[in-house]
Amino acid sequence: MVLLLCMMLDFGLGLRPQTMSMRLNVDRNENFAKLQAGYLFPRIGKARREFAESNPELAEKIISLGIGDTTQPIPSHILSGLVGGASELGTPDGYSGYGAEQGQ
């Protein structure tokens, strides 16, 4: 959450995330420094197209989690999967989280 806030501040107010992370005493993932400015979805789309062209036998197996069509409701099979997965997390037997020592 803090990292997302830092990234938003970087784009909206001109503040650098690494400056914010030091101020907030949060370790910053070094891979964020490798990101270039620009909108990420066109780059992902280009990489997906290039992969599909180079690997036509795998093209149908690509699952795109890109932008999507936000003018339509979530398809029922996806919605039921999300609801089912979230419901399982609400029970002691179905919970599959991890302890704080693995999340750092």
PDB file of C-alpha atoms in Angstrom:
ATOM      1  CA  MET A   1       0.000   0.000   0.000  1.00  0.00           C
ATOM      2  CA  VAL A   2       2.790   2.401   0.910  1.00  0.00           C
ATOM      3  CA  LEU A   3       4.720   1.512  -2.222  1.00  0.00           C
ATOM      4  CA  LEU A   4       1.650   2.136  -4.375  1.00  0.00           C
ATOM      5  CA  LEU A   5       1.215   5.498  -2.682  1.00  0.00           C
ATOM      6  CA  CYS A   6       4.866   6.288  -3.346  1.00  0.00           C
ATOM      7  CA  MET A   7       4.477   5.382  -7.013  1.00  0.00           C
ATOM      8  CA  MET A   8       1.358   7.534  -7.285  1.00  0.00           C
ATOM      9  CA  LEU A   9       3.141  10.449  -5.684  1.00  0.00           C
ATOM     10  CA  ASP A  10       6.024  10.009  -8.104  1.00  0.00           C
ATOM     11  CA  PHE A  11       3.732  10.402 -11.109  1.00  0.00           C
ATOM     12  CA  GLY A  12       1.346  12.960  -9.662  1.00  0.00           C
ATOM     13  CA  LEU A  13       3.555  15.288  -7.670  1.00  0.00           C
ATOM     14  CA  GLY A  14       7.010  14.770  -9.093  1.00  0.00           C
ATOM     15  CA  LEU A  15       8.339  13.106  -5.938  1.00  0.00           C
ATOM     16  CA  ARG A  16      10.707  10.190  -6.375  1.00  0.00           C
ATOM     17  CA  PRO A  17       9.615   6.838  -4.839  1.00  0.00           C
ATOM     18  CA  GLN A  18      13.083   6.124  -3.474  1.00  0.00           C
ATOM     19  CA  THR A  19      12.968   9.406  -1.557  1.00  0.00           C
ATOM     20  CA  MET A  20       9.555   8.542  -0.178  1.00  0.00           C
ATOM     21  CA  SER A  21      10.588   4.988   0.739  1.00  0.00           C
ATOM     22  CA  MET A  22      13.533   6.296   2.748  1.00  0.00           C
ATOM     23  CA  ARG A  23      11.334   8.816   4.492  1.00  0.00           C
ATOM     24  CA  LEU A  24       8.772   6.111   5.283  1.00  0.00           C
ATOM     25  CA  ASN A  25      11.489   3.586   6.211  1.00  0.00           C
ATOM     26  CA  VAL A  26      10.231   1.092   3.633  1.00  0.00           C
ATOM     27  CA  ASP A  27      12.575  -1.053   1.567  1.00  0.00           C
ATOM     28  CA  ARG A  28      12.044  -0.355  -2.111  1.00  0.00           C
ATOM     29  CA  ASN A  29      12.130  -3.192  -4.613  1.00  0.00           C
ATOM     30  CA  GLU A  30      15.183  -2.500  -6.766  1.00  0.00           C
ATOM     31  CA  ASN A  31      13.279  -3.548  -9.904  1.00  0.00           C
ATOM     32  CA  PHE A  32      11.140  -0.395  -9.701  1.00  0.00           C
ATOM     33  CA  ALA A  33      14.234   1.627 -10.587  1.00  0.00           C
ATOM     34  CA  LYS A  34      14.417  -0.325 -13.871  1.00  0.00           C
ATOM     35  CA  LEU A  35      10.944   0.758 -15.012  1.00  0.00           C
ATOM     36  CA  GLN A  36      10.785   3.332 -17.769  1.00  0.00           C
ATOM     37  CA  ALA A  37       8.226   6.094 -17.940  1.00  0.00           C
ATOM     38  CA  GLY A  38       5.194   5.390 -20.090  1.00  0.00           C
ATOM     39  CA  TYR A  39       2.023   3.369 -20.133  1.00  0.00           C
ATOM     40  CA  LEU A  40       2.731  -0.293 -19.460  1.00  0.00           C
ATOM     41  CA  PHE A  41      -0.213  -1.946 -21.251  1.00  0.00           C
ATOM     42  CA  PRO A  42       0.983  -1.195 -24.820  1.00  0.00           C
ATOM     43  CA  ARG A  43       4.379  -2.709 -23.977  1.00  0.00           C
ATOM     44  CA  ILE A  44       2.729  -5.817 -22.533  1.00  0.00           C
ATOM     45  CA  GLY A  45       0.475  -6.084 -25.588  1.00  0.00           C
ATOM     46  CA  LYS A  46       3.451  -5.842 -27.932  1.00  0.00           C
ATOM     47  CA  ALA A  47       5.340  -8.552 -26.036  1.00  0.00           C
ATOM     48  CA  ARG A  48       2.234 -10.783 -26.055  1.00  0.00           C
ATOM     49  CA  ARG A  49       1.770 -10.314 -29.831  1.00  0.00           C
ATOM     50  CA  GLU A  50       5.446 -11.008 -30.534  1.00  0.00           C
ATOM     51  CA  PHE A  51       5.350 -14.150 -28.406  1.00  0.00           C
ATOM     52  CA  ALA A  52       2.177 -15.374 -30.124  1.00  0.00           C
ATOM     53  CA  GLU A  53       3.679 -14.749 -33.566  1.00  0.00           C
ATOM     54  CA  SER A  54       6.858 -16.598 -32.626  1.00  0.00           C
ATOM     55  CA  ASN A  55       4.957 -19.443 -30.927  1.00  0.00           C
ATOM     56  CA  PRO A  56       1.711 -19.925 -32.874  1.00  0.00           C
ATOM     57  CA  GLU A  57       1.112 -23.326 -31.243  1.00  0.00           C
ATOM     58  CA  LEU A  58       0.893 -21.573 -27.845  1.00  0.00           C
ATOM     59  CA  ALA A  59      -1.029 -18.475 -28.946  1.00  0.00           C
ATOM     60  CA  GLU A  60      -4.420 -19.920 -27.927  1.00  0.00           C
ATOM     61  CA  LYS A  61      -3.114 -20.759 -24.450  1.00  0.00           C
ATOM     62  CA  ILE A  62      -2.169 -17.179 -23.553  1.00  0.00           C
ATOM     63  CA  ILE A  63      -4.346 -15.820 -20.771  1.00  0.00           C
ATOM     64  CA  SER A  64      -4.379 -12.053 -20.992  1.00  0.00           C
ATOM     65  CA  LEU A  65      -4.905 -10.202 -17.724  1.00  0.00           C
ATOM     66  CA  GLY A  66      -4.559  -6.856 -19.438  1.00  0.00           C
ATOM     67  CA  ILE A  67      -6.933  -3.950 -19.548  1.00  0.00           C
ATOM     68  CA  GLY A  68     -10.116  -5.864 -20.360  1.00  0.00           C
ATOM     69  CA  ASP A  69     -13.470  -4.468 -21.392  1.00  0.00           C
ATOM     70  CA  THR A  70     -14.644  -2.387 -18.453  1.00  0.00           C
ATOM     71  CA  THR A  71     -17.960  -1.617 -20.130  1.00  0.00           C
ATOM     72  CA  GLN A  72     -19.260  -5.137 -19.500  1.00  0.00           C
ATOM     73  CA  PRO A  73     -19.948  -7.033 -16.268  1.00  0.00           C
ATOM     74  CA  ILE A  74     -17.524  -9.683 -15.064  1.00  0.00           C
ATOM     75  CA  PRO A  75     -18.410 -13.017 -16.734  1.00  0.00           C
ATOM     76  CA  SER A  76     -20.271 -15.359 -14.387  1.00  0.00           C
ATOM     77  CA  HIS A  77     -17.654 -18.136 -14.482  1.00  0.00           C
ATOM     78  CA  ILE A  78     -14.951 -15.678 -13.394  1.00  0.00           C
ATOM     79  CA  LEU A  79     -17.164 -14.116 -10.751  1.00  0.00           C
ATOM     80  CA  SER A  80     -18.109 -17.493  -9.258  1.00  0.00           C
ATOM     81  CA  GLY A  81     -14.419 -18.458  -9.105  1.00  0.00           C
ATOM     82  CA  LEU A  82     -13.536 -15.228  -7.318  1.00  0.00           C
ATOM     83  CA  VAL A  83     -16.409 -15.590  -4.854  1.00  0.00           C
ATOM     84  CA  GLY A  84     -15.573 -19.247  -4.207  1.00  0.00           C
ATOM     85  CA  GLY A  85     -11.899 -18.520  -3.611  1.00  0.00           C
ATOM     86  CA  ALA A  86     -12.644 -15.606  -1.308  1.00  0.00           C
ATOM     87  CA  SER A  87     -15.188 -17.691   0.639  1.00  0.00           C
ATOM     88  CA  GLU A  88     -12.624 -20.427   1.221  1.00  0.00           C
ATOM     89  CA  LEU A  89     -10.243 -17.884   2.713  1.00  0.00           C
ATOM     90  CA  GLY A  90     -12.926 -17.042   5.275  1.00  0.00           C
ATOM     91  CA  THR A  91     -12.668 -20.441   6.987  1.00  0.00           C
ATOM     92  CA  PRO A  92      -9.840 -21.884   9.099  1.00  0.00           C
ATOM     93  CA  ASP A  93      -9.610 -24.968   6.848  1.00  0.00           C
ATOM     94  CA  GLY A  94      -9.685 -22.981   3.623  1.00  0.00           C
ATOM     95  CA  TYR A  95      -7.266 -20.228   4.597  1.00  0.00           C
ATOM     96  CA  SER A  96      -3.993 -20.460   2.669  1.00  0.00           C
ATOM     97  CA  GLY A  97      -2.088 -17.370   3.739  1.00  0.00           C
ATOM     98  CA  TYR A  98       1.414 -17.120   5.081  1.00  0.00           C
ATOM     99  CA  GLY A  99       3.058 -15.805   8.214  1.00  0.00           C
ATOM    100  CA  ALA A 100       4.799 -12.474   8.547  1.00  0.00           C
ATOM    101  CA  GLU A 101       8.212 -14.131   8.311  1.00  0.00           C
ATOM    102  CA  GLN A 102       7.476 -15.251   4.713  1.00  0.00           C
ATOM    103  CA  GLY A 103       6.041 -11.912   3.645  1.00  0.00           C
ATOM    104  CA  GLN A 104       9.109  -9.802   4.061  1.00  0.00           C
TER     105      GLN A 104
END
